[in-house]
Amino acid sequence: MTADMPTAFWSGWIAVLTLVSLAGMVWLVWSVYFGRDKGQESKPGPVWDGDLKEGERPAPMWWIWLLFGSLIFSLVYLMLFPGLGSFQGLLDWSQGSRVAASYDDYEARFAGTRAEISAMSVAEIQNDSGLMATAERIFRRECAVCHGPEGRGQADMFPNLHDVDWQWGGEEDQIRQSIRGGRNAVMVGWEAVLGADGIEQVSEYVLSLADGVAANHPGKAIYDRNCAVCHGADGAGNPLLGASRLSDRIWLYGGDPKSIRETLTQGRFGIMPAFDEQRLDNTQLQLILALLVR
Amino acid sequence: MNGMWLHRKIEENTGLLIFGILFVSAIGGLVQLLPILEQDSLETAAGNTRPYSAIELTGRDIYIREGCSVCHSQQIRPLIAEVERYGPYSRAGEFVYDRPFLWGSKRTGPDLHRIGGKYTDDWHRIHLLDPRAVVPGSIMPAYPWLARREASAAGDITAKMRGLRRLGHPYTDAEIAGAEAELEDLLEIDALIAYLQMLGTGLGGEDGQ
């Protein structure tokens, strides 16, 4: 807590100047108020409008007490809170400890509820509409910015979470892993290997996979040699590698011939950032899983 | 001696009055400002805070040029609501290489101090070019020209780094000599994203709780 404090010399400098100024103000107010009669002995002051002189009337008493009151307040404040050099104050208050105290209070109030939720299975949470509403709020705060407010994907880049295709697997443990550890999908660009004609043929073949494997398609040989190792001979994909399923009509980066060609040419590098416990704690993660697992 | 006597003395002597005014108004500065000039903790980098690279520095200047700090602050206050929403609260030592700092004063958009690493580069690219493509309700303007201009045209990077070194940023000769090469083939949007992705990542092991 003392890391941001001034050195001993400057600490003393601050304390002495502050206290001397305070004492000086007390003296000034006190002497002006109670010493006004003696002041006129030295020599007569200026007189205006016939009879108007300085120091004739005392300042009102409430004004004097207001001034003394604020001086006393600042003295008490400097005793309780940090301010007088490196003196921490009797309350030992700091901005950091205020945040820590807020978290302690939060823990004390909600630890029980949170433990209850963490212990619930995904199916149990799904049956509780109140918890599901909370889960949706967390989703909108943490996930919606990429996956869309409804989780239906957007920008031809961020996956729809409602369809049956899960690039990295849709089981509870697989989704938990995707969120906690993040995912880095790597599909390199194939232009140098396949050439423009090769890319044209493979993209046609890949688009036709939804209708079943066409044995005599010219793209099949190229696909089997280069693509099948990750995406499978029948295009079923492989969630261990994050290789998408190609044998259906769901396309992450767009399913028109032009988008498929673009994917093949320049490659795709989809990243799911990791959400550590600072950003999404275990209770919140459990709620999100209930929202996503089907 | 009493105050009325002093009052009269000062009132009748202009030179003394001027001196008195200067002296009294200097006290605040002597107490608040002078000790800070000697306070090491405000000059010491927190955690892994490091000087900006040539690319990040260019991105930062684009951030300033486009007025991002008019709508986005870069300071997370030590309050539980802020820490929950944005991440660990900001420390003084994280801004030692910010000249000037971009704390901002108004949040039309969210605070950006802990934006680094929160979203992917691709997300930032889409979002800067067309914010509504990823955040339907966003009121942020689009910045399409960032994807058309060369990053190296955003100012003389060598001169900037030399200037900052004179102010105490520990750039080596090799870093300054290689700065222009680093910016080669990069667009302004690349530099800005590099800056955004390193924002607030210097805290290291400390956390905000």
Coordinates of C-alpha atoms in Angstrom, one line a residue:
Chain A
M1 CA 0.0 0.0 0.0
T2 CA 3.0 2.3 0.5
A3 CA 4.3 1.9 -3.0
D4 CA 2.9 5.2 -4.2
M5 CA 4.0 7.3 -1.2
P6 CA 6.6 10.1 -1.4
T7 CA 10.0 9.8 0.3
A8 CA 10.6 10.6 4.0
F9 CA 11.8 14.2 3.2
W10 CA 8.9 15.1 1.0
S11 CA 6.5 13.4 3.3
G12 CA 7.7 15.7 6.1
W13 CA 7.6 18.6 3.7
I14 CA 3.9 18.0 2.9
A15 CA 3.0 17.4 6.6
V16 CA 4.7 20.5 7.9
L17 CA 3.5 22.9 5.2
T18 CA -0.1 21.6 5.5
L19 CA -0.1 21.9 9.3
V20 CA 1.6 25.3 9.4
S21 CA -0.9 26.6 6.8
L22 CA -3.8 25.3 8.9
A23 CA -2.3 27.0 12.1
G24 CA -1.7 30.2 10.1
M25 CA -5.3 30.3 9.1
V26 CA -6.5 29.7 12.6
W27 CA -4.3 32.5 13.9
L28 CA -5.5 34.9 11.1
V29 CA -9.2 34.4 11.6
W30 CA -8.7 34.5 15.4
S31 CA -6.7 37.6 15.5
V32 CA -8.7 39.5 13.0
Y33 CA -11.8 38.8 14.9
F34 CA -10.7 39.2 18.5
G35 CA -7.9 41.7 18.0
R36 CA -9.9 44.3 16.0
D37 CA -10.0 46.9 18.8
K38 CA -6.3 47.1 19.4
G39 CA -5.7 47.5 15.7
Q40 CA -7.0 51.0 15.7
E41 CA -4.5 52.3 18.2
S42 CA -1.6 52.6 15.7
K43 CA -3.0 55.1 13.4
P44 CA -6.4 56.1 12.1
G45 CA -7.4 54.3 8.9
P46 CA -9.1 55.7 5.8
V47 CA -12.7 57.1 6.3
W48 CA -15.3 57.0 3.5
D49 CA -18.6 58.8 3.2
G50 CA -18.1 60.7 6.4
D51 CA -18.2 57.9 8.9
L52 CA -17.4 54.6 7.2
K53 CA -14.3 52.9 8.6
E54 CA -12.7 49.5 8.4
G55 CA -13.0 47.1 11.3
E56 CA -16.0 48.7 12.8
R57 CA -18.3 45.7 12.9
P58 CA -17.3 42.2 13.8
A59 CA -18.0 39.5 11.2
P60 CA -21.1 37.5 12.1
M61 CA -20.5 34.7 14.6
W62 CA -21.9 32.0 12.3
W63 CA -19.4 32.9 9.7
I64 CA -16.5 32.6 12.1
W65 CA -17.7 29.2 13.3
L66 CA -18.2 28.0 9.8
L67 CA -14.5 28.9 9.1
F68 CA -13.3 27.2 12.3
G69 CA -15.6 24.2 11.6
S70 CA -14.1 23.6 8.2
L71 CA -10.6 23.9 9.7
I72 CA -11.5 21.3 12.3
F73 CA -13.1 19.1 9.6
S74 CA -9.9 19.1 7.5
L75 CA -7.8 18.3 10.6
V76 CA -10.1 15.3 11.4
Y77 CA -10.1 14.2 7.7
L78 CA -6.3 14.3 7.6
M79 CA -6.2 12.1 10.7
L80 CA -8.6 9.5 9.3
F81 CA -7.7 9.3 5.6
P82 CA -4.3 9.3 3.8
G83 CA -3.2 12.8 2.8
L84 CA -0.6 14.1 5.3
G85 CA 2.5 12.9 3.6
S86 CA 2.9 9.1 3.8
F87 CA 0.7 8.9 6.9
Q88 CA -1.9 6.2 6.0
G89 CA -4.7 7.6 8.2
L90 CA -6.3 5.9 11.2
L91 CA -8.9 4.1 9.1
D92 CA -6.2 2.6 6.8
W93 CA -8.3 3.4 3.8
S94 CA -7.2 3.0 0.2
Q95 CA -8.8 2.7 -3.2
G96 CA -7.4 -0.8 -3.6
S97 CA -8.8 -2.0 -0.2
R98 CA -12.2 -0.5 -1.1
V99 CA -12.4 -2.7 -4.2
A100 CA -11.2 -5.7 -2.1
A101 CA -13.8 -5.0 0.5
S102 CA -16.5 -4.8 -2.2
Y103 CA -15.5 -8.2 -3.4
D104 CA -15.5 -9.6 0.1
D105 CA -19.0 -8.3 0.6
Y106 CA -20.0 -9.7 -2.7
E107 CA -18.6 -13.1 -1.8
A108 CA -20.3 -13.1 1.5
R109 CA -23.7 -12.4 0.0
F110 CA -23.6 -14.7 -3.0
A111 CA -21.1 -17.5 -2.3
G112 CA -23.9 -19.8 -1.3
T113 CA -25.9 -19.2 -4.4
R114 CA -22.9 -19.5 -6.6
A115 CA -21.9 -22.8 -5.1
E116 CA -25.4 -24.1 -5.7
I117 CA -25.3 -23.1 -9.4
S118 CA -21.8 -24.6 -9.8
A119 CA -23.0 -27.9 -8.4
M120 CA -26.0 -28.1 -10.7
S121 CA -25.9 -30.1 -13.9
V122 CA -26.4 -28.4 -17.3
A123 CA -29.8 -30.1 -17.6
E124 CA -30.9 -28.9 -14.1
I125 CA -30.0 -25.3 -15.0
Q126 CA -31.9 -25.6 -18.3
N127 CA -35.1 -26.3 -16.4
D128 CA -34.8 -23.1 -14.3
S129 CA -36.0 -20.2 -16.4
G130 CA -34.6 -17.6 -13.9
L131 CA -31.1 -19.0 -14.3
M132 CA -31.5 -19.3 -18.0
A133 CA -32.4 -15.6 -18.1
T134 CA -29.2 -14.8 -16.2
A135 CA -27.2 -17.0 -18.6
E136 CA -28.6 -15.0 -21.5
R137 CA -27.5 -11.8 -19.9
I138 CA -24.0 -13.1 -19.5
F139 CA -24.1 -14.3 -23.1
R140 CA -25.1 -10.8 -24.3
R141 CA -22.3 -9.2 -22.3
E142 CA -19.4 -11.6 -23.2
C143 CA -20.3 -13.5 -26.3
A144 CA -22.8 -11.5 -28.4
V145 CA -20.2 -9.0 -29.7
C146 CA -18.9 -11.8 -32.0
H147 CA -21.6 -14.5 -32.2
G148 CA -24.4 -12.0 -32.5
P149 CA -27.1 -10.9 -30.0
E150 CA -29.0 -14.1 -30.5
G151 CA -25.9 -16.3 -31.0
R152 CA -26.8 -16.9 -34.7
G153 CA -23.3 -15.9 -35.9
Q154 CA -22.4 -12.9 -38.0
A155 CA -20.0 -11.3 -40.5
D156 CA -19.5 -14.7 -42.3
M157 CA -16.8 -15.4 -39.8
F158 CA -18.2 -16.0 -36.3
P159 CA -20.1 -19.3 -36.0
N160 CA -23.8 -19.7 -35.5
L161 CA -24.2 -21.5 -32.1
H162 CA -27.8 -22.7 -32.9
D163 CA -27.1 -25.1 -35.8
V164 CA -25.8 -28.7 -35.6
D165 CA -22.3 -27.9 -36.8
W166 CA -19.8 -27.5 -34.0
Q167 CA -16.3 -27.0 -35.4
W168 CA -14.6 -28.0 -32.2
G169 CA -17.4 -30.3 -30.9
G170 CA -20.7 -29.6 -29.3
E171 CA -20.4 -31.8 -26.2
E172 CA -20.3 -30.1 -22.8
D173 CA -16.6 -30.8 -22.2
Q174 CA -15.7 -29.7 -25.7
I175 CA -17.5 -26.4 -25.4
R176 CA -16.0 -25.8 -21.9
Q177 CA -12.5 -26.4 -23.4
S178 CA -13.3 -24.0 -26.3
I179 CA -14.3 -21.2 -23.9
R180 CA -11.6 -21.7 -21.3
G181 CA -8.6 -22.4 -23.5
G182 CA -9.7 -20.6 -26.7
R183 CA -9.3 -22.2 -30.1
N184 CA -7.0 -21.4 -33.0
A185 CA -8.2 -22.9 -36.3
V186 CA -5.6 -23.1 -39.1
M187 CA -6.4 -23.7 -42.7
V188 CA -3.5 -22.6 -44.9
G189 CA -4.1 -21.1 -48.3
W190 CA -3.8 -23.6 -51.1
E191 CA -3.2 -21.4 -54.1
A192 CA 0.5 -22.3 -54.4
V193 CA -0.1 -26.0 -54.2
L194 CA -3.3 -26.4 -56.3
G195 CA -3.1 -23.6 -58.8
A196 CA -6.2 -21.7 -60.0
D197 CA -7.6 -24.7 -61.9
G198 CA -7.1 -27.0 -58.9
I199 CA -8.9 -24.6 -56.6
E200 CA -11.8 -24.3 -59.1
Q201 CA -12.2 -28.1 -59.3
V202 CA -11.9 -28.6 -55.5
S203 CA -14.4 -25.9 -54.7
E204 CA -16.9 -27.4 -57.1
Y205 CA -16.3 -30.8 -55.5
V206 CA -16.6 -29.5 -52.0
L207 CA -19.9 -27.8 -52.8
S208 CA -21.3 -31.0 -54.2
L209 CA -20.4 -33.1 -51.1
A210 CA -23.7 -32.4 -49.5
D211 CA -25.3 -34.6 -52.2
G212 CA -22.9 -37.4 -51.5
V213 CA -19.4 -38.3 -52.8
A214 CA -19.2 -38.0 -56.5
A215 CA -16.6 -40.7 -57.5
N216 CA -15.9 -39.4 -61.0
H217 CA -15.6 -35.7 -60.2
P218 CA -12.2 -34.3 -61.3
G219 CA -11.8 -32.5 -57.9
K220 CA -12.1 -35.8 -56.0
A221 CA -8.5 -36.9 -56.6
I222 CA -7.1 -33.5 -55.5
Y223 CA -9.4 -33.5 -52.4
D224 CA -8.4 -36.9 -51.3
R225 CA -4.7 -36.1 -51.6
N226 CA -4.8 -32.7 -49.9
C227 CA -8.0 -32.1 -47.9
A228 CA -9.2 -35.5 -46.7
V229 CA -6.5 -35.8 -44.0
C230 CA -8.3 -33.1 -41.9
H231 CA -11.8 -32.9 -43.4
G232 CA -12.3 -36.7 -43.9
A233 CA -12.7 -38.6 -47.1
D234 CA -16.5 -38.0 -47.0
G235 CA -16.2 -34.4 -45.7
A236 CA -17.5 -35.2 -42.2
G237 CA -14.9 -32.9 -40.6
N238 CA -12.9 -33.5 -37.4
P239 CA -13.7 -31.7 -34.2
L240 CA -10.2 -32.6 -32.8
L241 CA -8.6 -30.4 -35.4
G242 CA -11.3 -27.9 -35.8
A243 CA -11.8 -29.1 -39.3
S244 CA -15.4 -28.1 -40.4
R245 CA -17.9 -30.6 -41.8
L246 CA -18.1 -30.0 -45.6
S247 CA -20.9 -32.6 -46.3
D248 CA -23.8 -30.4 -45.3
R249 CA -25.1 -27.0 -46.4
I250 CA -23.8 -25.0 -43.4
W251 CA -20.8 -22.8 -44.3
L252 CA -19.0 -20.7 -41.7
Y253 CA -17.2 -18.4 -44.2
G254 CA -20.0 -18.3 -46.8
G255 CA -21.3 -21.1 -49.1
D256 CA -21.4 -19.5 -52.5
P257 CA -18.7 -20.6 -55.1
K258 CA -16.8 -17.3 -54.7
S259 CA -16.5 -17.6 -50.9
I260 CA -15.4 -21.2 -51.1
R261 CA -12.8 -20.3 -53.7
E262 CA -11.6 -17.4 -51.4
T263 CA -11.3 -19.8 -48.5
L264 CA -9.2 -22.2 -50.5
T265 CA -7.0 -19.5 -52.0
Q266 CA -6.1 -17.5 -48.9
G267 CA -6.9 -20.0 -46.1
R268 CA -8.8 -19.2 -42.9
F269 CA -7.6 -18.6 -39.4
G270 CA -10.5 -18.5 -37.0
I271 CA -9.7 -17.6 -33.5
M272 CA -11.8 -18.1 -30.4
P273 CA -10.2 -16.0 -27.6
A274 CA -9.7 -17.8 -24.2
F275 CA -12.0 -16.7 -21.4
D276 CA -10.0 -17.2 -18.1
E277 CA -11.6 -17.1 -14.7
Q278 CA -11.0 -13.4 -14.4
R279 CA -13.4 -12.8 -17.3
L280 CA -15.8 -15.7 -16.9
D281 CA -15.7 -17.5 -13.5
N282 CA -16.8 -21.1 -13.1
T283 CA -20.4 -20.3 -12.1
Q284 CA -20.8 -18.0 -15.1
L285 CA -19.3 -20.7 -17.4
Q286 CA -21.7 -23.3 -16.1
L287 CA -24.6 -21.0 -17.0
I288 CA -23.2 -20.3 -20.5
L289 CA -22.8 -24.1 -21.0
A290 CA -26.5 -24.6 -20.1
L291 CA -27.3 -22.1 -22.8
L292 CA -25.2 -23.8 -25.5
V293 CA -25.4 -27.5 -24.8
R294 CA -28.3 -29.3 -26.5
Chain B
M1 CA 1.1 41.3 16.7
N2 CA -2.4 40.8 15.5
G3 CA -4.2 40.3 12.2
M4 CA -5.7 43.8 11.9
W5 CA -2.3 45.3 12.1
L6 CA -1.0 43.0 9.4
H7 CA -4.1 43.7 7.3
R8 CA -3.4 47.4 7.4
K9 CA 0.3 47.0 6.7
I10 CA -0.4 44.8 3.6
E11 CA -3.2 47.1 2.4
E12 CA -0.9 50.1 2.4
N13 CA 2.0 48.4 0.7
T14 CA 1.5 47.2 -2.9
G15 CA 4.8 45.3 -3.1
L16 CA 4.0 43.4 0.1
L17 CA 0.5 42.6 -1.1
I18 CA 1.9 41.2 -4.4
F19 CA 4.4 39.1 -2.5
G20 CA 1.7 37.9 -0.1
I21 CA -0.6 36.8 -2.9
L22 CA 2.2 35.0 -4.7
F23 CA 3.3 33.3 -1.5
V24 CA -0.2 32.1 -0.4
S25 CA -1.1 30.8 -3.9
A26 CA 2.2 29.0 -4.1
I27 CA 1.5 26.9 -1.0
G28 CA -0.9 24.6 -2.9
G29 CA 1.7 23.9 -5.6
L30 CA 4.5 23.4 -3.0
V31 CA 2.4 20.8 -1.2
Q32 CA 0.7 19.1 -4.2
L33 CA 3.0 19.4 -7.2
L34 CA 6.6 19.7 -6.0
P35 CA 6.8 16.3 -4.1
I36 CA 5.4 14.5 -7.1
L37 CA 8.3 15.6 -9.3
E38 CA 10.6 13.5 -7.0
Q39 CA 8.2 10.5 -6.6
D40 CA 9.8 7.5 -8.2
S41 CA 6.7 5.3 -8.2
L42 CA 5.1 7.6 -10.8
E43 CA 8.0 7.1 -13.2
T44 CA 8.4 3.3 -12.7
A45 CA 6.7 1.0 -15.2
A46 CA 4.1 -1.3 -13.7
G47 CA 4.4 -5.1 -14.4
N48 CA 5.5 -5.7 -18.0
T49 CA 4.8 -2.2 -19.2
R50 CA 7.2 -1.4 -22.1
P51 CA 7.6 1.4 -24.7
Y52 CA 5.4 1.1 -27.8
S53 CA 6.9 -0.6 -30.8
A54 CA 7.1 1.4 -34.1
I55 CA 3.8 -0.2 -35.3
E56 CA 2.0 0.4 -32.0
L57 CA 3.3 3.9 -31.8
T58 CA 1.9 4.6 -35.3
G59 CA -1.4 3.0 -34.3
R60 CA -1.5 5.2 -31.2
D61 CA -1.0 8.3 -33.3
I62 CA -3.8 7.2 -35.6
Y63 CA -6.0 6.7 -32.5
I64 CA -5.2 10.3 -31.5
R65 CA -5.8 11.6 -35.0
E66 CA -9.2 9.9 -35.4
G67 CA -10.3 11.3 -32.0
C68 CA -10.9 7.9 -30.4
S69 CA -10.2 9.3 -27.0
V70 CA -13.1 11.8 -27.4
C71 CA -15.6 8.9 -27.0
H72 CA -13.5 6.2 -25.3
S73 CA -11.7 6.6 -22.0
Q74 CA -8.6 4.6 -21.0
Q75 CA -8.9 4.5 -17.3
I76 CA -10.7 1.9 -15.2
R77 CA -11.6 3.2 -11.8
P78 CA -11.1 1.2 -8.6
L79 CA -14.8 0.3 -8.2
I80 CA -16.2 -3.2 -8.3
A81 CA -18.7 -2.4 -11.1
E82 CA -15.8 -1.1 -13.4
V83 CA -13.5 -4.0 -12.5
E84 CA -16.3 -6.5 -13.3
R85 CA -17.1 -4.9 -16.6
Y86 CA -13.6 -4.0 -17.9
G87 CA -11.0 -5.8 -15.9
P88 CA -8.3 -4.8 -13.3
Y89 CA -8.4 -1.1 -12.5
S90 CA -5.7 1.1 -14.1
R91 CA -2.4 1.7 -12.3
A92 CA -0.3 4.9 -12.6
G93 CA 2.8 2.9 -13.6
E94 CA 1.0 1.6 -16.7
F95 CA 1.1 5.0 -18.3
V96 CA 4.8 5.9 -18.0
Y97 CA 5.3 5.5 -21.8
D98 CA 2.1 7.5 -22.7
R99 CA 3.0 11.0 -23.9
P100 CA 0.4 12.3 -23.6
F101 CA -1.8 9.8 -21.7
L102 CA -5.2 9.2 -23.3
W103 CA -7.3 8.7 -20.2
G104 CA -10.1 10.7 -21.8
S105 CA -13.0 12.2 -19.8
K106 CA -16.2 10.9 -21.4
R107 CA -17.5 7.4 -22.3
T108 CA -19.8 7.6 -25.2
G109 CA -18.4 4.2 -26.0
P110 CA -16.9 1.7 -23.5
D111 CA -13.5 2.1 -21.8
L112 CA -10.7 0.7 -23.8
H113 CA -7.9 0.3 -21.3
R114 CA -8.2 -3.5 -21.1
I115 CA -9.3 -4.1 -24.7
G116 CA -6.0 -5.7 -25.6
G117 CA -6.5 -9.5 -26.3
K118 CA -10.2 -9.3 -25.6
Y119 CA -11.3 -9.7 -29.3
T120 CA -9.5 -11.1 -32.3
D121 CA -7.7 -9.0 -34.9
D122 CA -10.3 -10.0 -37.5
W123 CA -13.1 -8.8 -35.2
H124 CA -11.4 -5.4 -34.9
R125 CA -11.0 -5.2 -38.7
I126 CA -14.6 -5.8 -39.3
H127 CA -15.7 -3.5 -36.5
L128 CA -13.5 -0.6 -37.5
L129 CA -14.6 -0.7 -41.1
D130 CA -18.3 -1.3 -40.3
P131 CA -19.3 -1.3 -36.6
R132 CA -22.9 -2.4 -37.3
A133 CA -21.7 -5.6 -38.9
V134 CA -20.9 -7.0 -35.5
V135 CA -22.6 -4.8 -33.0
P136 CA -26.1 -4.0 -34.5
G137 CA -27.0 -1.2 -32.0
S138 CA -23.6 0.5 -32.2
I139 CA -23.4 4.3 -32.8
M140 CA -19.7 4.3 -33.6
P141 CA -18.8 5.8 -36.9
A142 CA -17.1 3.6 -39.6
Y143 CA -13.4 4.3 -40.5
P144 CA -13.1 2.8 -44.0
W145 CA -10.1 5.0 -45.0
L146 CA -7.9 3.2 -42.4
A147 CA -7.8 0.2 -44.8
R148 CA -6.8 2.4 -47.7
R149 CA -3.8 4.4 -46.3
E150 CA -0.3 3.2 -45.8
A151 CA 0.8 3.1 -42.2
S152 CA 4.2 4.6 -43.1
A153 CA 2.4 7.8 -44.3
A154 CA 1.0 8.5 -40.9
G155 CA 4.0 10.6 -39.8
D156 CA 7.8 10.3 -39.6
I157 CA 8.2 7.3 -37.3
T158 CA 12.0 7.8 -36.9
A159 CA 11.6 11.4 -35.8
K160 CA 8.9 10.4 -33.4
M161 CA 11.0 7.7 -31.7
R162 CA 14.0 9.9 -31.5
G163 CA 11.9 12.6 -29.8
L164 CA 10.5 10.1 -27.3
R165 CA 14.0 8.8 -26.6
R166 CA 15.0 12.3 -25.7
L167 CA 12.2 12.3 -23.2
G168 CA 13.5 9.1 -21.6
H169 CA 11.9 6.2 -23.5
P170 CA 14.5 3.5 -23.8
Y171 CA 14.6 2.9 -27.6
T172 CA 17.8 1.4 -28.9
D173 CA 19.5 2.7 -32.1
A174 CA 18.6 -0.6 -33.8
E175 CA 14.9 -0.2 -33.0
I176 CA 14.9 3.3 -34.4
A177 CA 16.8 2.3 -37.5
G178 CA 14.5 -0.6 -38.2
A179 CA 11.3 1.4 -37.5
E180 CA 10.5 2.3 -41.1
A181 CA 11.1 -1.3 -42.3
E182 CA 8.6 -2.6 -39.7
L183 CA 5.9 -0.4 -41.1
E184 CA 6.5 -1.5 -44.7
D185 CA 3.4 -3.1 -46.4
L186 CA 1.2 -2.3 -43.4
L187 CA -2.0 -0.3 -43.6
E188 CA -3.2 2.2 -41.0
I189 CA -5.8 -0.3 -39.8
D190 CA -3.1 -2.9 -39.1
A191 CA -1.1 -0.4 -36.9
L192 CA -4.3 0.7 -35.1
I193 CA -5.2 -2.9 -34.3
A194 CA -1.7 -3.7 -33.1
Y195 CA -2.0 -0.7 -30.7
L196 CA -5.4 -1.8 -29.5
Q197 CA -4.2 -5.4 -28.9
M198 CA -1.4 -4.3 -26.6
L199 CA -3.5 -1.8 -24.6
G200 CA -3.7 -2.6 -20.9
T201 CA -1.6 -5.8 -21.3
G202 CA 1.3 -4.5 -19.2
L203 CA 0.0 -5.3 -15.8
G204 CA 1.5 -8.8 -15.7
G205 CA 0.7 -10.9 -12.6
E206 CA -1.1 -8.3 -10.6
D207 CA -4.9 -8.4 -10.8
G208 CA -7.5 -5.9 -9.8
Q209 CA -9.1 -7.7 -6.9

